[in-house]
Amino acid sequence: MNLTVTYFDHPLHIAISPAASSMLEKTKTALQVDARLYFGCLAKKAVIFNEAFAPKPAYMINSKLYVRYQSLISDGCKIDSSETHYRPTPKPMGSLYWLEIDYRKGQWMGDFGFEDKLTAQDHEKTTLQPDFSW
């Protein structure tokens, strides 16, 4: 399933694999997808999936899917430390443009970016509603 929504005044193209779509239909709770861009000694990105939905500020795509983008900066530069603490950047860095969601081997997987990876004709224009029919 491919769809385009308006995410904070910008288009967000979401590609959901058939396996992920099927899994979303089966879940009883909503899935929150956090797309995070980390800045520290190096820049890295991560997609975090939270099936035990905790009410965090997130954008509702439909009743089963919430999305949030965060740009975070580290409090220091310790390459050898796994205990780096991050806080939100003073201003959001970039605008989320595309998001891919998949479900493989019992795990949620995803990727995101800030440029046009998918063409507009690959998406169906969708108006945000409280509930989609999956």
PDB file of N, CA and C in Angstrom, residues 19 102-109:
ATOM      1  N   ALA A  19       3.236  -7.448   3.628  1.00  0.00           N
ATOM      2  CA  ALA A  19       3.406  -8.140   4.916  1.00  0.00           C
ATOM      3  C   ALA A  19       3.124  -7.198   6.083  1.00  0.00           C
ATOM      4  N   ASP A 102       7.987  -2.212   6.675  1.00  0.00           N
ATOM      5  CA  ASP A 102       7.934  -3.614   6.263  1.00  0.00           C
ATOM      6  C   ASP A 102       7.877  -4.479   7.519  1.00  0.00           C
ATOM      7  N   TYR A 103       7.501  -5.721   7.338  1.00  0.00           N
ATOM      8  CA  TYR A 103       7.476  -6.694   8.431  1.00  0.00           C
ATOM      9  C   TYR A 103       8.073  -7.984   7.886  1.00  0.00           C
ATOM     10  N   ARG A 104       9.270  -8.356   8.400  1.00  0.00           N
ATOM     11  CA  ARG A 104       9.970  -9.554   7.925  1.00  0.00           C
ATOM     12  C   ARG A 104      10.519 -10.349   9.099  1.00  0.00           C
ATOM     13  N   LYS A 105      10.367 -11.649   9.005  1.00  0.00           N
ATOM     14  CA  LYS A 105      10.919 -12.566  10.011  1.00  0.00           C
ATOM     15  C   LYS A 105      10.539 -12.144  11.428  1.00  0.00           C
ATOM     16  N   GLY A 106       9.276 -11.745  11.601  1.00  0.00           N
ATOM     17  CA  GLY A 106       8.777 -11.391  12.926  1.00  0.00           C
ATOM     18  C   GLY A 106       9.226 -10.045  13.450  1.00  0.00           C
ATOM     19  N   GLN A 107       9.777  -9.189  12.587  1.00  0.00           N
ATOM     20  CA  GLN A 107      10.293  -7.892  13.032  1.00  0.00           C
ATOM     21  C   GLN A 107       9.789  -6.774  12.124  1.00  0.00           C
ATOM     22  N   TRP A 108       9.451  -5.654  12.733  1.00  0.00           N
ATOM     23  CA  TRP A 108       9.153  -4.455  11.966  1.00  0.00           C
ATOM     24  C   TRP A 108      10.458  -3.878  11.456  1.00  0.00           C
ATOM     25  N   MET A 109      10.450  -3.380  10.239  1.00  0.00           N
ATOM     26  CA  MET A 109      11.636  -2.769   9.640  1.00  0.00           C
ATOM     27  C   MET A 109      11.194  -1.502   8.921  1.00  0.00           C
TER      28      MET A 109
END
